[in-house]
Tab-separated table of C-alpha atoms in Angstrom:
chain	number	residue	atom	x	y	z
A	574	MET	CA	-49.952	40.176	-71.694
A	575	ARG	CA	-52.862	39.751	-69.365
A	576	HIS	CA	-54.152	36.580	-67.738
A	577	ASP	CA	-57.663	36.466	-66.349
A	578	HIS	CA	-57.214	32.942	-65.048
A	579	LEU	CA	-54.226	31.001	-63.824
A	580	ILE	CA	-54.676	27.457	-65.106
A	581	THR	CA	-51.207	26.199	-65.910
A	582	SER	CA	-47.652	27.404	-65.563
A	583	LYS	CA	-47.326	26.940	-69.309
A	584	GLN	CA	-49.205	30.199	-69.780
A	585	LEU	CA	-46.562	32.138	-67.868
A	586	SER	CA	-43.571	33.778	-69.488
A	587	ARG	CA	-40.337	34.522	-67.713
A	588	GLY	CA	-41.534	38.109	-67.381
A	589	ASP	CA	-44.794	36.985	-65.789
A	590	ILE	CA	-42.954	34.811	-63.300
A	591	GLU	CA	-40.473	37.522	-62.385
A	592	THR	CA	-43.291	40.013	-61.905
A	593	VAL	CA	-45.024	37.711	-59.433
A	594	LEU	CA	-41.849	36.721	-57.597
A	595	ASP	CA	-40.615	40.309	-57.332
A	596	TYR	CA	-43.967	41.422	-56.017
A	597	ALA	CA	-44.106	38.511	-53.584
A	598	ALA	CA	-40.700	39.561	-52.277
A	599	GLU	CA	-42.006	43.104	-51.737
A	600	ILE	CA	-45.001	41.762	-49.857
A	601	ASP	CA	-42.803	39.383	-47.882
A	602	ALA	CA	-40.669	42.323	-46.776
A	603	ASP	CA	-43.622	44.476	-45.766
A	604	PRO	CA	-46.993	42.690	-45.674
A	605	SER	CA	-48.632	45.686	-43.969
A	606	ALA	CA	-48.262	47.734	-47.160
A	607	VAL	CA	-51.006	45.677	-48.803
A	608	ALA	CA	-53.063	44.923	-45.710
A	609	ASP	CA	-56.190	46.735	-46.950
A	610	ARG	CA	-55.786	46.416	-50.680
A	611	HIS	CA	-58.732	44.094	-51.082
A	612	ALA	CA	-61.050	44.992	-48.232
A	613	GLY	CA	-64.520	43.680	-49.062
A	614	THR	CA	-63.229	41.227	-51.643
A	615	LEU	CA	-64.363	37.628	-51.361
A	616	LEU	CA	-62.433	34.631	-52.599
A	617	GLY	CA	-64.399	31.446	-53.252
A	618	LEU	CA	-62.612	28.265	-52.196
A	619	LEU	CA	-63.780	25.192	-54.082
A	620	PHE	CA	-61.793	22.202	-52.920
A	621	PHE	CA	-63.096	18.928	-54.250
A	622	GLU	CA	-60.093	17.149	-52.754
A	623	PRO	CA	-58.556	17.386	-49.289
A	624	SER	CA	-55.988	20.126	-48.852
A	625	THR	CA	-54.242	21.731	-45.918
A	626	ARG	CA	-51.405	23.962	-47.096
A	627	THR	CA	-52.880	25.173	-50.370
A	628	LYS	CA	-56.297	25.917	-48.947
A	629	MET	CA	-55.081	27.551	-45.746
A	630	SER	CA	-52.433	29.618	-47.505
A	631	PHE	CA	-54.993	30.955	-49.976
A	632	GLU	CA	-57.286	31.758	-47.072
A	633	THR	CA	-54.466	33.449	-45.187
A	634	ALA	CA	-53.334	35.345	-48.273
A	635	MET	CA	-56.809	36.719	-48.954
A	636	LYS	CA	-57.304	37.767	-45.353
A	637	ARG	CA	-53.887	39.419	-45.240
A	638	LEU	CA	-54.957	41.467	-48.264
A	639	GLY	CA	-57.954	42.662	-46.271
A	640	GLY	CA	-60.451	40.365	-47.970
A	641	ASP	CA	-62.258	37.248	-46.863
A	642	VAL	CA	-63.170	33.809	-48.166
A	643	VAL	CA	-66.301	31.818	-48.782
A	644	ASP	CA	-65.710	28.115	-48.586
A	645	MET	CA	-67.693	25.381	-50.300
A	646	GLY	CA	-66.731	23.088	-47.448
A	647	PRO	CA	-66.248	19.343	-47.769
A	648	VAL	CA	-67.666	17.715	-50.872
A	649	GLU	CA	-69.691	15.371	-48.666
A	650	SER	CA	-71.803	18.255	-47.374
A	651	SER	CA	-72.123	20.157	-50.653
A	652	SER	CA	-74.463	20.016	-53.617
A	653	VAL	CA	-71.813	18.026	-55.423
A	654	LYS	CA	-73.000	15.110	-53.349
A	655	LYS	CA	-76.402	15.575	-54.965
A	656	GLY	CA	-74.852	15.271	-58.402
A	657	GLU	CA	-74.310	18.905	-59.299
A	658	THR	CA	-71.807	19.373	-62.114
A	659	LEU	CA	-68.636	21.363	-61.654
A	660	ALA	CA	-69.839	23.706	-64.393
A	661	ASP	CA	-72.926	24.541	-62.335
A	662	THR	CA	-71.019	24.823	-59.073
A	663	VAL	CA	-68.565	27.392	-60.403
A	664	ARG	CA	-71.333	29.388	-62.053
A	665	VAL	CA	-73.187	29.556	-58.758
A	666	ILE	CA	-70.189	30.472	-56.609
A	667	GLU	CA	-69.119	33.046	-59.193
A	668	GLY	CA	-72.163	34.989	-58.079
A	669	TYR	CA	-70.894	35.082	-54.509
A	670	ALA	CA	-67.175	35.631	-54.934
A	671	ASP	CA	-64.788	37.943	-56.766
A	672	ALA	CA	-62.364	35.152	-57.646
A	673	LEU	CA	-62.350	31.376	-57.407
A	674	VAL	CA	-59.752	28.871	-56.319
A	675	LEU	CA	-60.416	25.366	-57.594
A	676	ARG	CA	-58.950	22.024	-56.659
A	677	HIS	CA	-60.465	19.035	-58.398
A	678	PRO	CA	-59.509	15.399	-58.897
A	679	LYS	CA	-60.068	15.487	-62.660
A	680	GLN	CA	-57.412	16.655	-65.103
A	681	GLY	CA	-58.544	19.634	-67.119
A	682	ALA	CA	-61.129	20.654	-64.496
A	683	ALA	CA	-59.725	24.150	-64.160
A	684	THR	CA	-59.587	24.650	-67.912
A	685	MET	CA	-63.201	23.615	-68.237
A	686	ALA	CA	-64.362	25.629	-65.223
A	687	SER	CA	-62.653	28.756	-66.541
A	688	GLU	CA	-64.841	28.541	-69.640
A	689	PHE	CA	-67.937	28.986	-67.497
A	690	VAL	CA	-66.931	31.976	-65.348
A	691	ASP	CA	-65.874	35.560	-65.819
A	692	VAL	CA	-64.189	36.108	-62.451
A	693	PRO	CA	-60.517	35.105	-62.175
A	694	LEU	CA	-60.079	31.399	-61.530
A	695	LEU	CA	-56.919	29.923	-60.047
A	696	ASN	CA	-56.099	26.269	-60.514
A	697	ALA	CA	-55.097	24.824	-57.149
A	698	GLY	CA	-54.511	21.358	-58.580
A	699	ASP	CA	-56.400	19.354	-61.205
A	700	GLY	CA	-55.833	15.654	-60.819
A	701	ALA	CA	-52.439	14.679	-62.169
A	702	GLY	CA	-52.393	17.837	-64.274
A	703	HIS	CA	-51.116	21.143	-63.007
A	704	HIS	CA	-50.638	23.135	-59.814
A	705	PRO	CA	-49.333	26.516	-60.958
A	706	THR	CA	-49.581	28.448	-57.687
A	707	GLN	CA	-47.496	25.757	-55.985
A	708	THR	CA	-45.004	26.274	-58.775
A	709	MET	CA	-44.824	29.979	-58.099
A	710	LEU	CA	-43.953	29.397	-54.444
A	711	ASP	CA	-41.505	26.681	-55.493
A	712	LEU	CA	-39.803	29.111	-57.868
A	713	TYR	CA	-39.775	31.781	-55.182
A	714	THR	CA	-38.045	29.368	-52.811
A	715	ILE	CA	-35.586	28.212	-55.450
A	716	ARG	CA	-34.734	31.803	-56.332
A	717	GLU	CA	-34.150	32.661	-52.683
A	718	ASN	CA	-31.878	29.664	-52.147
A	719	ALA	CA	-30.121	28.970	-55.418
A	720	GLY	CA	-31.190	31.451	-58.088
A	721	LEU	CA	-33.166	30.529	-61.180
A	722	ASP	CA	-30.508	30.688	-63.877
A	723	ASP	CA	-27.466	28.470	-64.208
A	724	LEU	CA	-29.386	26.036	-62.052
A	725	THR	CA	-29.135	22.251	-61.907
A	726	ILE	CA	-32.225	20.745	-60.322
A	727	GLY	CA	-33.125	17.159	-59.592
A	728	ILE	CA	-36.833	16.357	-59.389
A	729	MET	CA	-37.437	12.977	-57.800
A	730	GLY	CA	-40.304	10.698	-56.862
A	731	ASP	CA	-43.710	10.203	-58.451
A	732	LEU	CA	-43.242	12.188	-61.618
A	733	LYS	CA	-46.123	10.532	-63.416
A	734	TYR	CA	-48.950	11.694	-61.197
A	735	GLY	CA	-47.171	14.620	-59.519
A	736	ARG	CA	-48.912	17.762	-60.696
A	737	THR	CA	-46.470	19.974	-58.787
A	738	VAL	CA	-43.687	18.406	-60.825
A	739	HIS	CA	-45.424	18.946	-64.143
A	740	SER	CA	-46.039	22.617	-63.431
A	741	LEU	CA	-42.553	23.212	-62.076
A	742	ALA	CA	-40.877	21.515	-65.021
A	743	HIS	CA	-42.787	23.681	-67.493
A	744	ALA	CA	-42.028	26.882	-65.607
A	745	LEU	CA	-38.317	26.126	-65.315
A	746	THR	CA	-37.989	26.009	-69.097
A	747	ASN	CA	-38.197	29.809	-68.950
A	748	PHE	CA	-34.816	29.836	-67.227
A	749	ASP	CA	-31.334	28.536	-67.848
A	750	THR	CA	-31.793	25.260	-66.020
A	751	GLN	CA	-30.689	21.671	-66.311
A	752	GLN	CA	-33.528	19.416	-65.155
A	753	HIS	CA	-32.854	15.850	-64.029
A	754	PHE	CA	-35.935	13.705	-63.475
A	755	ILE	CA	-35.354	10.773	-61.148
A	756	SER	CA	-38.016	8.106	-60.717
A	757	PRO	CA	-38.803	4.429	-60.982
A	758	GLU	CA	-39.609	3.518	-64.562
A	759	SER	CA	-43.296	3.081	-63.765
A	760	LEU	CA	-43.555	6.641	-62.431
A	761	GLN	CA	-41.673	8.535	-65.106
A	762	LEU	CA	-42.924	11.856	-66.429
A	763	PRO	CA	-46.011	11.509	-68.622
A	764	ARG	CA	-45.114	11.538	-72.292
A	765	GLU	CA	-47.255	14.651	-72.685
A	766	VAL	CA	-45.039	16.570	-70.310
A	767	VAL	CA	-41.885	15.286	-71.967
A	768	TYR	CA	-43.349	16.331	-75.321
A	769	ASP	CA	-43.922	19.869	-74.048
A	770	LEU	CA	-40.510	20.130	-72.463
A	771	HIS	CA	-38.889	19.059	-75.688
A	772	GLN	CA	-41.011	21.523	-77.622
A	773	ARG	CA	-39.896	24.317	-75.334
A	774	GLN	CA	-36.250	23.390	-75.016
A	775	ASN	CA	-35.574	21.141	-77.979
A	776	GLY	CA	-34.729	18.432	-75.499
A	777	THR	CA	-31.768	20.276	-74.095
A	778	GLY	CA	-31.641	20.601	-70.351
A	779	ILE	CA	-33.905	17.579	-69.792
A	780	LYS	CA	-32.622	14.211	-68.605
A	781	GLU	CA	-34.352	11.210	-67.050
A	782	HIS	CA	-32.739	8.822	-64.559
A	783	ASP	CA	-33.739	5.988	-62.278
A	784	ALA	CA	-31.059	6.536	-59.614
A	785	LEU	CA	-30.350	9.660	-57.590
A	786	GLU	CA	-26.663	8.865	-57.178
A	787	ASP	CA	-26.200	9.409	-60.916
A	788	VAL	CA	-26.749	13.127	-60.515
A	789	LEU	CA	-26.773	14.068	-56.830
A	790	PRO	CA	-23.299	15.650	-56.655
A	791	SER	CA	-24.140	18.058	-59.482
A	792	LEU	CA	-27.409	19.325	-58.047
A	793	ASP	CA	-28.127	22.798	-56.681
A	794	VAL	CA	-31.685	21.804	-55.769
A	795	LEU	CA	-33.287	18.442	-55.075
A	796	TYR	CA	-37.082	18.552	-55.276
A	797	VAL	CA	-38.561	15.437	-53.671
A	798	THR	CA	-42.143	14.231	-54.041
A	799	ARG	CA	-44.011	11.410	-52.408
A	800	ILE	CA	-44.202	8.041	-54.085
A	801	GLN	CA	-47.763	7.084	-53.446
A	802	ARG	CA	-48.264	3.620	-52.075
A	803	GLU	CA	-51.667	3.323	-53.693
A	804	ARG	CA	-50.114	3.557	-57.155
A	805	PHE	CA	-48.614	0.091	-56.708
A	806	PRO	CA	-50.835	-2.962	-57.009
A	807	ASP	CA	-48.192	-5.002	-55.181
A	808	GLU	CA	-47.105	-3.825	-51.716
A	809	ASN	CA	-43.763	-5.628	-52.052
A	810	GLU	CA	-43.090	-3.764	-55.249
A	811	TYR	CA	-43.785	-0.490	-53.469
A	812	GLN	CA	-41.500	-1.346	-50.569
A	813	LYS	CA	-38.713	-2.305	-52.914
A	814	ILE	CA	-38.929	0.926	-54.870
A	815	ALA	CA	-39.817	3.449	-52.185
A	816	GLY	CA	-36.638	2.869	-50.194
A	817	GLU	CA	-34.525	3.846	-53.179
A	818	TYR	CA	-36.071	7.294	-53.308
A	819	GLN	CA	-35.740	8.335	-49.691
A	820	ILE	CA	-33.333	10.968	-48.458
A	821	ASP	CA	-31.380	10.800	-45.216
A	822	ALA	CA	-28.056	12.094	-43.948
A	823	ASP	CA	-26.178	9.217	-45.522
A	824	THR	CA	-27.745	9.910	-48.900
A	825	LEU	CA	-26.748	13.544	-48.768
A	826	ALA	CA	-23.127	12.772	-47.938
A	827	ALA	CA	-22.526	12.809	-51.683
A	828	ALA	CA	-24.323	16.130	-52.186
A	829	SER	CA	-22.926	19.625	-52.500
A	830	ASP	CA	-22.881	21.549	-49.228
A	831	ASP	CA	-25.039	24.159	-50.962
A	832	LEU	CA	-27.762	21.716	-51.969
A	833	THR	CA	-31.307	22.887	-51.266
A	834	VAL	CA	-33.803	20.098	-50.526
A	835	MET	CA	-37.435	20.889	-51.281
A	836	HIS	CA	-40.719	19.009	-51.007
A	837	PRO	CA	-44.255	20.248	-51.694
A	838	LEU	CA	-45.431	18.376	-48.560
A	839	PRO	CA	-47.028	16.434	-47.065
A	840	ARG	CA	-44.130	14.038	-46.737
A	841	VAL	CA	-44.413	10.558	-45.351
A	842	ASP	CA	-40.977	9.007	-45.260
A	843	GLU	CA	-39.289	10.510	-48.314
A	844	ILE	CA	-37.118	12.837	-46.241
A	845	ALA	CA	-35.787	11.677	-42.875
A	846	PRO	CA	-36.505	14.094	-40.005
A	847	GLU	CA	-32.758	14.306	-39.350
A	848	ILE	CA	-32.539	16.536	-42.431
A	849	ASP	CA	-35.027	19.047	-41.043
A	850	ASP	CA	-32.543	21.019	-38.985
A	851	THR	CA	-29.772	21.035	-41.572
A	852	ASP	CA	-29.004	23.821	-44.019
A	853	TYR	CA	-30.258	21.560	-46.790
A	854	ALA	CA	-33.888	21.715	-45.702
A	855	ALA	CA	-36.058	24.340	-47.375
A	856	TYR	CA	-39.436	22.576	-47.357
A	857	PHE	CA	-40.978	24.383	-44.425
A	858	GLU	CA	-39.726	27.710	-45.741
A	859	GLN	CA	-41.220	26.619	-49.071
A	860	ALA	CA	-44.626	26.055	-47.459
A	861	HIS	CA	-44.472	29.409	-45.655
A	862	ASN	CA	-43.688	31.156	-48.944
A	863	GLY	CA	-47.137	30.147	-50.130
A	864	VAL	CA	-48.693	33.121	-48.386
A	865	PRO	CA	-46.716	36.043	-49.873
A	866	VAL	CA	-46.681	34.378	-53.287
A	867	ARG	CA	-50.429	33.811	-53.268
A	868	MET	CA	-50.971	37.345	-51.971
A	869	ALA	CA	-49.027	38.620	-54.957
A	870	LEU	CA	-50.944	36.399	-57.386
A	871	LEU	CA	-54.330	37.339	-55.967
A	872	ASP	CA	-53.519	41.033	-55.952
A	873	LEU	CA	-52.338	40.947	-59.548
A	874	LEU	CA	-55.352	38.971	-60.734
A	875	LEU	CA	-57.874	40.997	-58.769
A	876	SER	CA	-56.533	44.450	-59.584
A	877	GLU	CA	-58.283	45.942	-62.571
A	878	ASP	CA	-55.333	48.130	-63.503
A	879	GLU	CA	-52.743	45.418	-63.187
A	880	SER	CA	-52.116	41.974	-64.480
A	881	ILE	CA	-49.553	39.243	-64.324
A	882	GLY	CA	-46.920	40.539	-66.647
A	883	GLY	CA	-46.895	44.069	-67.966
A	884	GLU	CA	-46.782	46.081	-71.137
A	885	ASP	CA	-43.084	45.439	-71.450
A	886	ASP	CA	-43.631	41.749	-71.291
A	887	GLU	CA	-43.001	39.794	-74.464
B	725	MET	CA	-52.227	2.633	-117.118
B	726	SER	CA	-51.539	3.342	-113.503
B	727	SER	CA	-53.990	2.126	-110.971
B	728	ASP	CA	-53.798	5.460	-109.247
B	729	HIS	CA	-54.783	7.908	-111.885
B	730	ASP	CA	-57.731	9.088	-109.953
B	731	HIS	CA	-60.362	8.343	-112.519
B	732	HIS	CA	-62.367	6.931	-109.697
B	733	ASP	CA	-65.431	6.783	-111.790
B	734	GLY	CA	-63.620	5.774	-114.905
B	735	ASN	CA	-62.788	2.383	-116.234
B	736	ASP	CA	-59.731	1.534	-114.199
B	737	ASP	CA	-59.557	-2.160	-113.433
B	738	HIS	CA	-59.105	-1.604	-109.753
B	739	GLU	CA	-61.897	0.889	-109.615
B	740	LEU	CA	-64.178	-1.578	-111.269
B	741	ARG	CA	-63.802	-3.816	-108.260
B	742	VAL	CA	-66.212	-1.480	-106.554
B	743	SER	CA	-69.214	-0.177	-108.359
B	744	LYS	CA	-69.583	3.344	-109.685
B	745	ILE	CA	-71.952	5.613	-107.848
B	746	ARG	CA	-74.522	7.965	-109.235
B	747	ASP	CA	-74.644	10.595	-106.505
B	748	GLY	CA	-72.528	10.716	-103.415
B	749	THR	CA	-68.917	10.743	-102.294
B	750	VAL	CA	-65.860	8.761	-103.221
B	751	ILE	CA	-63.186	8.831	-100.600
B	752	ASP	CA	-60.008	7.786	-102.328
B	753	HIS	CA	-56.368	7.426	-101.253
B	754	VAL	CA	-57.240	6.217	-97.809
B	755	HIS	CA	-54.268	4.385	-96.325
B	756	GLY	CA	-54.633	0.634	-96.713
B	757	GLY	CA	-56.562	-0.912	-93.864
B	758	GLN	CA	-58.318	2.284	-92.739
B	759	ALA	CA	-61.545	1.899	-94.708
B	760	LEU	CA	-63.486	0.444	-91.802
B	761	ASN	CA	-62.386	3.359	-89.653
B	762	VAL	CA	-63.607	5.717	-92.346
B	763	LEU	CA	-66.975	4.013	-92.169
B	764	ALA	CA	-66.938	4.364	-88.398
B	765	ILE	CA	-66.279	8.099	-88.707
B	766	LEU	CA	-69.197	8.390	-91.078
B	767	GLY	CA	-71.376	6.408	-88.702
B	768	ILE	CA	-71.963	3.752	-91.315
B	769	ASP	CA	-72.456	0.286	-89.911
B	770	GLY	CA	-74.770	-1.136	-92.542
B	771	THR	CA	-77.833	-1.239	-90.328
B	772	LYS	CA	-79.484	1.804	-91.867
B	773	GLY	CA	-79.492	0.519	-95.412
B	774	GLU	CA	-76.668	2.715	-96.612
B	775	GLU	CA	-75.380	1.866	-100.073
B	776	VAL	CA	-71.619	1.680	-99.706
B	777	SER	CA	-68.814	0.150	-101.739
B	778	VAL	CA	-65.445	-0.483	-100.219
B	779	GLY	CA	-62.176	-1.406	-101.839
B	780	MET	CA	-59.409	-2.437	-99.520
B	781	ASN	CA	-55.693	-2.705	-100.118
B	782	VAL	CA	-55.957	-1.786	-103.760
B	783	PRO	CA	-52.559	-1.211	-105.415
B	784	SER	CA	-51.715	2.470	-105.578
B	785	ASP	CA	-48.741	4.404	-106.953
B	786	ARG	CA	-48.879	6.991	-104.243
B	787	LEU	CA	-49.663	4.866	-101.210
B	788	ALA	CA	-48.570	1.396	-102.326
B	789	ARG	CA	-51.867	0.070	-100.970
B	790	LYS	CA	-54.942	2.171	-100.597
B	791	ASP	CA	-58.553	1.830	-99.599
B	792	ILE	CA	-61.483	3.407	-101.394
B	793	VAL	CA	-64.891	4.101	-99.913
B	794	LYS	CA	-67.845	5.049	-102.088
B	795	VAL	CA	-70.955	6.266	-100.370
B	796	GLU	CA	-74.113	6.590	-102.424
B	797	GLY	CA	-76.466	9.479	-101.762
B	798	ARG	CA	-74.376	11.328	-99.272
B	799	GLU	CA	-72.008	14.302	-99.368
B	800	LEU	CA	-69.711	14.668	-96.382
B	801	SER	CA	-69.881	17.568	-93.967
B	802	GLN	CA	-66.769	19.584	-93.175
B	803	ASP	CA	-66.728	18.088	-89.658
B	804	GLU	CA	-66.658	14.618	-91.125
B	805	VAL	CA	-63.882	15.564	-93.513
B	806	ASP	CA	-61.900	17.101	-90.648
B	807	VAL	CA	-61.999	13.913	-88.630
B	808	LEU	CA	-61.355	11.851	-91.705
B	809	SER	CA	-58.151	13.783	-92.214
B	810	LEU	CA	-56.819	12.481	-88.902
B	811	ILE	CA	-56.782	8.865	-90.007
B	812	ALA	CA	-56.580	9.410	-93.768
B	813	PRO	CA	-54.344	12.455	-94.225
B	814	ASP	CA	-53.779	11.735	-97.925
B	815	ALA	CA	-57.402	11.113	-98.797
B	816	THR	CA	-59.108	12.792	-101.702
B	817	ILE	CA	-62.802	13.569	-101.512
B	818	ASN	CA	-64.720	13.350	-104.745
B	819	ILE	CA	-68.273	14.564	-104.886
B	820	VAL	CA	-70.212	12.748	-107.573
B	821	ARG	CA	-73.468	13.926	-109.105
B	822	ASP	CA	-75.128	12.035	-111.910
B	823	TYR	CA	-71.993	9.914	-112.366
B	824	ASP	CA	-69.758	12.975	-112.825
B	825	VAL	CA	-67.153	14.189	-110.381
B	826	VAL	CA	-68.238	17.752	-109.728
B	827	GLU	CA	-65.857	18.482	-106.882
B	828	LYS	CA	-62.556	17.005	-105.909
B	829	HIS	CA	-60.274	18.022	-103.132
B	830	ARG	CA	-57.664	16.718	-100.735
B	831	VAL	CA	-58.536	16.622	-97.071
B	832	GLU	CA	-56.847	19.233	-94.918
B	833	ARG	CA	-55.954	18.621	-91.327
B	834	PRO	CA	-57.757	21.116	-89.110
B	835	ASN	CA	-56.091	22.742	-86.106
B	836	VAL	CA	-58.863	21.602	-83.784
B	837	VAL	CA	-61.617	18.993	-83.821
B	838	GLU	CA	-64.557	19.480	-81.487
B	839	GLY	CA	-67.216	17.080	-80.351
B	840	VAL	CA	-66.147	14.130	-82.450
B	841	LEU	CA	-63.531	12.308	-80.368
B	842	SER	CA	-63.719	11.084	-76.765
B	843	CYS	CA	-60.721	11.495	-74.503
B	844	PRO	CA	-59.239	8.102	-73.572
B	845	ASN	CA	-58.006	9.434	-70.209
B	846	ALA	CA	-60.492	8.295	-67.579
B	847	GLY	CA	-59.185	11.070	-65.330
B	848	CYS	CA	-60.124	13.793	-67.820
B	849	ILE	CA	-62.911	16.203	-66.883
B	850	THR	CA	-64.582	15.581	-70.259
B	851	THR	CA	-65.238	11.939	-69.389
B	852	GLY	CA	-67.733	12.781	-66.633
B	853	ASP	CA	-71.156	14.339	-66.721
B	854	GLU	CA	-70.015	17.887	-67.346
B	855	PRO	CA	-71.727	19.919	-70.073
B	856	VAL	CA	-68.549	20.169	-72.096
B	857	THR	CA	-67.784	19.360	-75.696
B	858	SER	CA	-64.612	17.412	-76.259
B	859	ARG	CA	-61.909	19.377	-78.016
B	860	PHE	CA	-58.641	18.104	-79.443
B	861	SER	CA	-55.866	20.055	-81.026
B	862	VAL	CA	-54.370	18.331	-84.030
B	863	LEU	CA	-50.638	17.636	-83.888
B	864	GLU	CA	-48.449	16.554	-86.768
B	865	ASP	CA	-48.589	12.987	-85.562
B	866	GLY	CA	-51.687	12.750	-83.415
B	867	VAL	CA	-54.252	14.675	-81.417
B	868	ARG	CA	-54.177	16.259	-77.984
B	869	CYS	CA	-57.043	16.772	-75.567
B	870	SER	CA	-57.449	20.489	-74.918
B	871	TYR	CA	-58.529	19.792	-71.345
B	872	CYS	CA	-56.300	17.089	-69.837
B	873	GLU	CA	-53.588	17.428	-72.539
B	874	THR	CA	-53.383	13.707	-73.213
B	875	ILE	CA	-51.722	13.008	-76.547
B	876	VAL	CA	-53.028	10.187	-78.718
B	877	ARG	CA	-50.923	9.119	-81.672
B	878	ASP	CA	-52.270	5.682	-82.498
B	879	GLU	CA	-55.784	4.350	-82.560
B	880	ILE	CA	-57.336	7.756	-83.125
B	881	ALA	CA	-60.236	6.047	-84.841
B	882	SER	CA	-61.033	4.267	-81.573
B	883	LEU	CA	-61.728	7.658	-79.979
B	884	ILE	CA	-64.486	8.510	-82.387
B	885	ASP	CA	-67.539	9.466	-80.418
B	886	THR	CA	-70.267	7.403	-82.010
């Protein structure tokens, strides 16, 4: 199986994921081995939304592979401001770069853009849709800390608009996992995602909750996302809900000692700083893993003789 | 005699409630209450002088209550039939020429419909100014945008891009 674009984690099999994670681990152990693999290669960065970690880790990954990046820069100073369509933008930048990384506020943007270009295109977040490269570094971190099979994971916060959650949930269905989704009712997983998860797992391994204490003791991993204040028309309603989904030392008193706490970052007040120096915290490690994982992804997508997944893949 | 014996151009009492057509299409076995949506799919709003007969909530053996739409002087395209199948999955299409039914077939649900429905998700890339044709995969009980993946089960007719 070969993928020319990486749009959603749904396109990835277990074999694909293991190929990327294994290769990322190799790179992590010895980054110098791939230092010149893509000398002269240019990666086009098209970020229509603000980004720090994703954008900088892609940039770092490409440079560590010996290549370089061309950056569209802020939307305000680009032709987008003049009304250029995304379809035109990607077709233009395709002429400059060997691969494209796209972040866009609209759902389905990466799918559409991929229909207009021949170079590999990586979805770096499309609205409330998907964020598959984040998922790969999430899986890498989970595998390092807790393993990917026989895993009980709690995913908590804004599950409705959280694209990292949607991608992660899909990808985890490739493994023997129990997924607990914890959120206020108004921010539950979109029905589309639930539909897909049920299609893939017949509903087994998927449970939804509104309180963390219902499941915390059973969790190997707790993946926390930010509840966005702007999603609530009423500030009081936000304040009432947000406090119930914050993690501090008291909260984790009921957790297993082996619990791994993750967060795609940026955090605001979802995880108290007192957790940072405990063995629970894996979120900074998670962010750092973005570089070797994206190096692996870029190398696999850019190498003509390789692909994500192999001939043995189902 | 059953009201649902499909002699749409015959002498059935119920059929007589709407006039026979000479040349055109009879869309029969539309679920009761969907006839106006059928007209919307066909772009028929009466302003262009179309000659159309509609029977609504006619007793039917198969559907209990059915609608019938007869359109004079027009044979439906496959695209129109495809979309029709989404809101009238049991419909039969009868092509009439010189008062005779020359073709009769059930609608079949396609796997994909392109360019005929608009995505209801305001956050979908297809709702902007991009040069992209809407595309929906057809599920057993609805449709799904191929771009943003939104699933629509009810009110599919309201998505028709007119």
